[in-house]
Coordinates of C-alpha atoms and ligand atoms in Angstrom, one line a residue:
M195 CA -16.9 -14.2 -8.7
K196 CA -14.9 -14.0 -5.5
Y197 CA -12.5 -11.2 -5.0
N198 CA -11.0 -12.1 -1.7
A199 CA -8.4 -14.8 -1.0
D200 CA -9.4 -18.4 -0.8
E201 CA -7.9 -20.7 1.9
K202 CA -4.8 -21.2 -0.1
G203 CA -4.3 -17.6 -0.7
Y204 CA -5.5 -17.5 -4.3
Y205 CA -7.3 -14.6 -5.9
G206 CA -8.6 -16.3 -9.1
E207 CA -5.4 -17.6 -10.7
F208 CA -3.1 -15.2 -8.8
G209 CA -1.5 -15.5 -5.3
G210 CA -0.5 -18.6 -3.5
A211 CA 2.8 -19.2 -1.7
Y212 CA 5.8 -19.9 -4.0
I213 CA 8.6 -20.1 -1.4
P214 CA 11.8 -22.0 -0.9
E215 CA 11.4 -25.0 1.3
M216 CA 13.6 -23.4 4.0
L217 CA 11.1 -20.6 4.5
Y218 CA 8.1 -23.0 4.7
P219 CA 8.1 -23.3 8.6
N220 CA 8.0 -19.5 9.1
V221 CA 5.3 -18.8 6.6
E222 CA 3.3 -21.8 7.7
E223 CA 3.3 -20.7 11.3
L224 CA 1.9 -17.4 10.3
R225 CA -0.7 -19.0 8.0
Q226 CA -2.0 -21.3 10.6
N227 CA -2.4 -18.6 13.2
Y228 CA -3.2 -15.2 11.6
L229 CA -7.0 -15.5 11.3
K230 CA -7.3 -17.1 14.7
I231 CA -5.2 -14.3 16.3
M232 CA -7.0 -11.5 14.4
A233 CA -10.3 -12.8 15.6
E234 CA -9.4 -12.7 19.3
E235 CA -11.3 -10.1 21.1
S236 CA -8.1 -8.9 22.9
F237 CA -6.3 -8.5 19.6
Q238 CA -9.2 -6.5 18.1
K239 CA -9.4 -4.3 21.2
E240 CA -5.7 -3.5 21.2
F241 CA -5.5 -2.9 17.4
N242 CA -8.5 -0.6 17.5
E243 CA -7.2 1.3 20.5
L244 CA -3.8 1.9 18.9
L245 CA -5.4 3.0 15.6
K246 CA -7.5 5.5 17.6
E247 CA -5.0 6.8 20.2
Y248 CA -1.7 6.4 18.4
V249 CA -2.4 6.6 14.6
G250 CA -5.2 9.1 15.0
R251 CA -8.1 7.2 13.5
P252 CA -10.7 7.6 12.2
T253 CA -9.1 9.8 9.6
P254 CA -11.6 12.4 8.2
L255 CA -13.6 11.9 5.0
Y256 CA -13.3 15.4 3.7
F257 CA -15.6 16.9 1.1
A258 CA -13.3 18.7 -1.3
K259 CA -15.5 21.6 -2.4
R260 CA -13.2 23.5 -4.7
L261 CA -11.9 20.4 -6.3
S262 CA -15.4 19.2 -6.8
E263 CA -16.4 22.5 -8.5
K264 CA -13.4 22.3 -10.8
Y265 CA -14.4 18.8 -12.1
N266 CA -18.1 19.2 -11.8
T267 CA -18.7 16.2 -9.6
K268 CA -18.7 15.3 -5.9
I269 CA -15.3 14.5 -4.5
Y270 CA -14.5 13.3 -1.0
L271 CA -10.9 12.7 0.2
K272 CA -10.1 9.9 2.6
R273 CA -7.4 11.6 4.6
E274 CA -4.8 8.8 5.2
D275 CA -2.3 11.6 4.9
L276 CA -3.2 12.6 8.5
C277 CA -2.2 9.2 10.0
H278 CA 0.8 9.3 12.3
T279 CA 3.9 9.0 10.2
G280 CA 2.1 10.6 7.2
A281 CA 0.6 7.6 5.3
H282 CA -1.6 4.5 5.5
K283 CA 1.4 2.2 5.9
V284 CA 1.2 2.4 9.7
N285 CA -2.2 0.7 9.8
N286 CA -0.5 -2.5 8.6
T287 CA 2.6 -2.2 10.8
I288 CA 0.5 -1.8 13.9
G289 CA -1.4 -4.9 13.0
Q290 CA 1.7 -6.9 12.3
I291 CA 3.6 -5.9 15.4
L292 CA 0.6 -7.1 17.5
M293 CA 0.6 -10.3 15.5
A294 CA 4.4 -10.7 16.1
Q295 CA 3.9 -10.2 19.8
R296 CA 1.3 -12.9 20.0
L297 CA 3.5 -15.3 18.1
K298 CA 6.2 -14.5 20.7
K299 CA 8.7 -13.0 18.3
K300 CA 11.4 -10.8 19.7
R301 CA 13.0 -9.5 16.6
I302 CA 11.5 -7.7 13.6
I303 CA 12.9 -7.5 10.1
A304 CA 11.7 -5.6 7.1
E305 CA 12.9 -4.4 3.8
T306 CA 12.4 -1.0 2.4
G307 CA 12.9 0.8 -0.9
A308 CA 12.2 4.5 -0.4
G309 CA 12.2 4.1 3.3
Q310 CA 8.5 4.7 4.0
H311 CA 7.8 1.1 5.1
G312 CA 11.1 1.1 7.0
V313 CA 10.0 4.1 9.0
A314 CA 6.5 2.7 9.7
T315 CA 8.1 -0.5 10.9
A316 CA 10.8 1.2 13.0
T317 CA 8.0 3.3 14.6
V318 CA 5.9 0.4 15.8
C319 CA 9.1 -1.5 17.0
A320 CA 9.9 1.6 19.1
L321 CA 6.4 1.6 20.4
M322 CA 6.6 -2.0 21.5
G323 CA 10.3 -2.1 22.5
L324 CA 11.2 -4.8 19.9
E325 CA 14.5 -5.1 18.0
C326 CA 14.2 -3.8 14.5
I327 CA 16.4 -4.5 11.5
V328 CA 15.7 -2.9 8.2
Y329 CA 17.4 -4.0 5.0
M330 CA 17.8 -1.4 2.4
G331 CA 19.7 -1.2 -0.9
E332 CA 23.0 0.7 -0.7
I333 CA 21.8 3.0 -3.5
D334 CA 18.5 3.7 -1.8
I335 CA 20.3 4.5 1.5
E336 CA 22.2 7.3 -0.4
R337 CA 19.0 8.5 -2.2
Q338 CA 16.8 8.5 0.9
A339 CA 18.9 10.0 3.6
P340 CA 16.1 11.6 5.6
N341 CA 14.2 8.3 6.0
V342 CA 17.4 6.5 7.0
A343 CA 17.9 9.2 9.7
R344 CA 14.3 8.7 10.9
M345 CA 14.8 4.9 11.2
K346 CA 18.0 5.4 13.2
M347 CA 16.4 7.9 15.5
L348 CA 13.6 5.4 16.1
G349 CA 16.2 2.9 17.2
A350 CA 16.3 0.6 14.1
T351 CA 19.5 -0.9 12.6
V352 CA 19.6 -0.2 8.9
V353 CA 21.6 -2.8 7.0
P354 CA 22.8 -2.0 3.5
A355 CA 22.1 -4.6 0.8
L356 CA 25.3 -4.6 -1.3
S357 CA 24.5 -7.2 -4.0
G358 CA 22.9 -6.8 -7.5
S359 CA 21.4 -3.4 -8.3
R360 CA 21.6 -2.5 -4.6
T361 CA 18.0 -1.5 -4.5
L362 CA 14.7 -2.9 -3.2
K363 CA 14.8 -6.4 -4.7
D364 CA 18.3 -6.9 -3.2
A365 CA 17.1 -5.7 0.2
T366 CA 14.2 -8.2 -0.1
N367 CA 16.6 -11.0 -0.8
E368 CA 18.6 -10.1 2.3
A369 CA 15.5 -10.0 4.5
I370 CA 14.5 -13.4 3.2
R371 CA 18.0 -14.8 3.9
D372 CA 17.8 -13.3 7.5
W373 CA 14.3 -14.9 8.0
I374 CA 15.6 -18.3 6.9
N375 CA 18.4 -18.1 9.4
N376 CA 16.2 -16.9 12.2
P377 CA 13.1 -19.0 11.9
T378 CA 11.9 -19.0 15.6
D379 CA 12.4 -15.6 17.1
T380 CA 11.9 -13.3 14.1
H381 CA 8.8 -11.9 12.3
Y382 CA 9.1 -10.4 8.8
I383 CA 6.9 -7.3 8.4
I384 CA 5.9 -7.0 4.7
G385 CA 4.7 -3.6 3.8
S386 CA 2.1 -4.1 1.1
V387 CA -0.4 -6.7 -0.2
V388 CA 2.4 -8.7 -1.8
G389 CA 4.5 -11.7 -0.8
P390 CA 3.4 -15.3 -0.2
H391 CA 0.1 -16.2 1.4
P392 CA -1.0 -15.2 4.0
Y393 CA 0.6 -11.7 3.7
P394 CA -1.6 -10.2 1.0
D395 CA -4.8 -11.3 2.8
M396 CA -3.5 -10.3 6.2
V397 CA -2.3 -6.8 5.1
A398 CA -5.6 -6.2 3.2
R399 CA -7.5 -7.0 6.4
F400 CA -5.4 -4.6 8.4
Q401 CA -5.9 -1.9 5.8
S402 CA -9.6 -2.6 5.4
V403 CA -10.2 -0.1 8.3
I404 CA -10.0 2.5 5.6
S405 CA -13.2 1.4 3.7
K406 CA -15.0 0.5 7.0
E407 CA -14.6 4.1 8.0
I408 CA -15.6 5.4 4.5
K409 CA -18.8 3.4 4.8
S410 CA -20.0 4.9 8.1
Q411 CA -18.7 8.4 7.3
L412 CA -20.4 8.5 3.9
Q413 CA -23.6 7.3 5.6
E414 CA -23.4 10.3 7.8
K415 CA -22.6 12.8 5.1
E416 CA -24.6 11.5 2.1
G417 CA -27.1 9.2 3.7
R418 CA -25.7 6.1 1.9
K419 CA -22.8 3.8 2.5
N420 CA -21.7 3.4 -1.1
P421 CA -20.0 5.9 -3.3
D422 CA -20.3 5.6 -7.0
Y423 CA -16.5 5.2 -7.4
V424 CA -13.5 4.7 -5.1
I425 CA -10.2 5.8 -6.6
A426 CA -6.7 4.8 -5.2
C427 CA -3.2 4.6 -6.5
V428 CA -1.5 1.2 -6.7
G429 CA 2.1 0.4 -6.0
G430 CA 2.0 -3.0 -4.3
G431 CA -1.6 -2.2 -3.7
S432 CA -2.2 -1.9 0.1
N433 CA -3.8 1.5 0.3
A434 CA -6.0 0.5 -2.6
A435 CA -6.9 -2.8 -1.1
G436 CA -7.9 -1.0 2.1
A437 CA -10.0 1.5 0.3
F438 CA -11.7 -1.1 -2.0
Y439 CA -12.1 -3.9 0.6
E440 CA -15.6 -3.4 1.8
Y441 CA -16.8 -2.7 -1.7
L442 CA -15.3 -5.7 -3.6
D443 CA -18.6 -7.5 -3.6
T444 CA -20.7 -4.5 -4.3
P445 CA -20.8 -4.1 -8.1
E446 CA -22.6 -0.7 -7.9
V447 CA -19.4 0.7 -6.6
G448 CA -16.9 1.3 -9.3
I449 CA -13.3 0.4 -8.4
L450 CA -10.7 2.6 -10.1
A451 CA -7.0 1.8 -9.7
V452 CA -4.3 4.1 -10.9
E453 CA -0.8 2.9 -11.7
A454 CA 2.3 4.9 -12.4
A455 CA 3.0 5.3 -16.1
G456 CA 6.3 7.0 -15.3
K457 CA 7.6 8.8 -18.4
G458 CA 5.0 6.9 -20.5
I459 CA 3.9 3.3 -21.1
D460 CA 6.1 2.8 -24.2
T461 CA 9.2 4.5 -22.9
G462 CA 10.8 1.7 -21.0
K463 CA 10.6 3.9 -17.9
S464 CA 7.3 2.9 -16.4
A465 CA 5.7 1.0 -13.5
A466 CA 2.2 0.3 -15.1
T467 CA 2.1 -3.3 -14.2
S468 CA -1.4 -4.2 -15.4
V469 CA -0.6 -2.9 -18.9
L470 CA 3.0 -4.1 -19.2
G471 CA 3.0 -7.1 -16.9
K472 CA 2.7 -10.8 -17.6
M473 CA 2.1 -13.7 -15.2
G474 CA 5.1 -14.5 -13.2
I475 CA 6.3 -15.1 -9.6
I476 CA 7.7 -12.3 -7.4
H477 CA 8.3 -12.4 -3.7
G478 CA 6.6 -15.8 -3.4
S479 CA 3.4 -14.8 -5.2
K480 CA 2.0 -15.6 -8.6
T481 CA 0.9 -12.3 -10.1
L482 CA 1.3 -9.8 -12.9
L483 CA 4.9 -8.8 -13.2
M484 CA 7.0 -6.6 -15.5
Q485 CA 9.6 -8.9 -17.1
T486 CA 11.8 -9.5 -20.1
P487 CA 10.8 -12.2 -22.6
D488 CA 13.0 -14.7 -20.8
G489 CA 11.4 -13.9 -17.5
Q490 CA 13.9 -11.6 -15.8
I491 CA 12.2 -8.9 -13.7
T492 CA 12.4 -5.5 -15.4
E493 CA 13.5 -2.5 -13.4
P494 CA 10.5 -0.3 -12.8
Y495 CA 10.4 3.5 -12.9
S496 CA 8.2 6.2 -11.4
I497 CA 8.9 9.7 -10.1
S498 CA 7.1 8.5 -6.9
A499 CA 9.2 6.0 -5.0
G500 CA 6.2 4.3 -3.5
L501 CA 4.8 3.2 -6.9
D502 CA 8.1 2.0 -8.2
Y503 CA 7.4 -1.7 -7.9
P504 CA 7.7 -4.2 -10.8
G505 CA 4.7 -6.3 -9.7
V506 CA 1.3 -5.8 -8.2
G507 CA -0.5 -7.6 -5.4
P508 CA -2.5 -10.7 -6.4
M509 CA -5.8 -9.1 -5.4
H510 CA -5.2 -6.4 -7.9
A511 CA -4.0 -8.7 -10.6
H512 CA -7.4 -10.5 -10.2
L513 CA -9.4 -7.3 -10.1
F514 CA -7.7 -6.3 -13.4
K515 CA -8.1 -9.7 -15.1
S516 CA -11.7 -10.2 -14.0
G517 CA -12.7 -6.7 -15.0
R518 CA -14.0 -5.9 -11.5
G519 CA -11.5 -3.0 -11.3
E520 CA -10.9 -0.4 -14.0
F521 CA -7.2 0.2 -14.3
H522 CA -5.7 3.5 -15.5
S523 CA -2.1 4.8 -15.7
V524 CA -0.9 8.3 -15.1
T525 CA 2.5 9.8 -16.1
D526 CA 4.9 11.6 -13.8
D527 CA 3.9 14.9 -15.4
E528 CA 0.2 14.3 -15.0
A529 CA 0.6 13.3 -11.4
M530 CA 2.8 16.3 -10.5
K531 CA 0.3 18.7 -12.0
A532 CA -2.6 17.1 -10.1
G533 CA -0.5 17.3 -6.9
L534 CA 0.1 21.0 -7.3
E535 CA -3.5 21.5 -8.1
L536 CA -4.7 20.0 -4.8
C537 CA -2.3 22.3 -3.0
K538 CA -3.8 25.4 -4.7
L539 CA -7.5 24.3 -4.5
E540 CA -7.7 22.7 -1.1
G541 CA -4.5 23.6 0.9
I542 CA -3.4 20.0 1.1
I543 CA 0.1 18.9 -0.1
P544 CA -0.3 15.3 -1.2
A545 CA 2.3 12.5 -1.5
I546 CA 3.2 12.1 -5.2
E547 CA 1.8 8.5 -5.0
S548 CA -1.6 10.0 -4.0
S549 CA -1.3 12.6 -6.7
H550 CA -1.5 9.8 -9.3
A551 CA -5.0 9.0 -8.0
L552 CA -6.0 12.7 -8.2
A553 CA -4.8 12.9 -11.8
L554 CA -7.6 10.6 -12.9
F555 CA -10.0 13.6 -13.0
E556 CA -8.2 14.9 -16.1
K557 CA -8.6 11.5 -17.8
K558 CA -12.1 10.3 -16.9
Q559 CA -15.4 12.1 -17.1
F560 CA -17.7 11.8 -14.1
K561 CA -21.4 12.8 -13.8
K562 CA -22.3 15.8 -11.7
E563 CA -24.3 13.7 -9.2
D564 CA -21.6 11.0 -8.8
V565 CA -20.1 10.6 -5.3
I566 CA -16.4 9.8 -5.5
V567 CA -14.0 8.9 -2.8
V568 CA -10.3 9.4 -3.5
N569 CA -8.0 7.6 -1.0
L570 CA -5.4 10.3 -0.2
S571 CA -2.8 7.7 0.8
G572 CA -0.1 10.1 2.2
R573 CA 1.2 13.6 2.7
G574 CA 3.8 15.3 0.6
D575 CA 6.4 16.3 3.1
K576 CA 8.6 13.4 2.2
D577 CA 8.4 14.5 -1.5
L578 CA 9.3 18.1 -1.0
N579 CA 12.7 17.8 -2.8
T580 CA 11.1 16.2 -5.8
Y581 CA 8.4 18.9 -5.9
I582 CA 11.2 21.6 -5.6
E583 CA 13.2 20.2 -8.4
Y584 CA 10.3 19.5 -10.7
F585 CA 8.6 22.9 -10.3
N586 CA 11.8 24.9 -9.8
L587 CA 10.4 26.2 -6.5
Ligands
PLP133 C1 4.0 3.2 -0.1 C2 3.0 4.2 -0.5 C3 2.1 3.9 -1.5 C4 2.2 2.6 -2.3 O1 2.0 1.5 -1.6 P1 0.6 0.6 -1.7 O2 0.9 -0.6 -1.0 O3 0.3 0.5 -3.2 O4 -0.4 1.4 -1.1 C5 1.1 4.8 -1.9 N1 1.1 6.0 -1.2 C6 1.9 6.3 -0.2 C7 1.8 7.7 0.4 C8 2.9 5.5 0.2 O5 3.8 5.8 1.1

């Protein structure tokens, strides 16, 4: 079994590029060039230098002693929360801005829901002096004022999407419309392992630095490259793809993916795509997707904005379907409890997305000698208001 994309961008039966004809030239230009450009020595050099000097990589692989004692197993945290801008997303936007420069693009567009990807995109545009336009649903602009302010400070133009439910999917529609109208000078930075081929593969490759580092760091600390399990939360799936990447073809390493169950799988307020989803097409990719019986996309829900996505990247759909990955779902309450527990036991305030991955220790029993790596995808500063409200702080 193969767990990476084939030349057409398929992961098993998932993936591909289901796009309107008018978008074909843009996507095709990227498809024809991305592997070639990424393989260039000058690209690799600049990418790795920026990851080191600007993002702050390698991020530590931290042995969480008190958390390990509590769950009677050996737990390491991969500290993506220490990346510049507070999460793993910047690994990808750094890669894509360098790609855009080499494709001679002058203008960058992106869509954002909670604003995290918008901020990561605005950051790298400021770094490189490129024009940045971020589409965002009008409702999300109201809900996520601090991130809107960050994007503006970083020099981006935030354009409200006024149609439909005025949230993420409408912002995506606006971004696609923009790209169709600006085929030559614009690059569209997608924020996760979703969208038409080659995006899922390209984003997974940029994020794979996470598992490359885990390998060498674990070798140093444990005398072996492979943990028994890697755990990551899955929204679209980019931090998980990065943490799993080097281990996809190593069956001894258990792959544990955690989705957001929201208020509960059966409540209609959930984002657990592998359980609730059926095959469908979203953002140009054939994948598992939460939908009504007549194929309309269902509005997802999770307390963490980053997991609030109705689909899942095609790599993860394939990991689920093939059985290579073990998928779990965690409710809002379970995640919030696990997040607070990490604060008290390790002095680390995690993003609520990452707290979903941590909550797995209450649901799955590990052996004392197991070595487990949890990808701590981001820090909790952005979630402070949600923590305050939830715990009455
Ligand atoms: C955006 C985000 C996620 C979810 O996105 P993936 O593509 O699934 O990784 C998870 N954690 C944090 C901290 C995020 O900002």
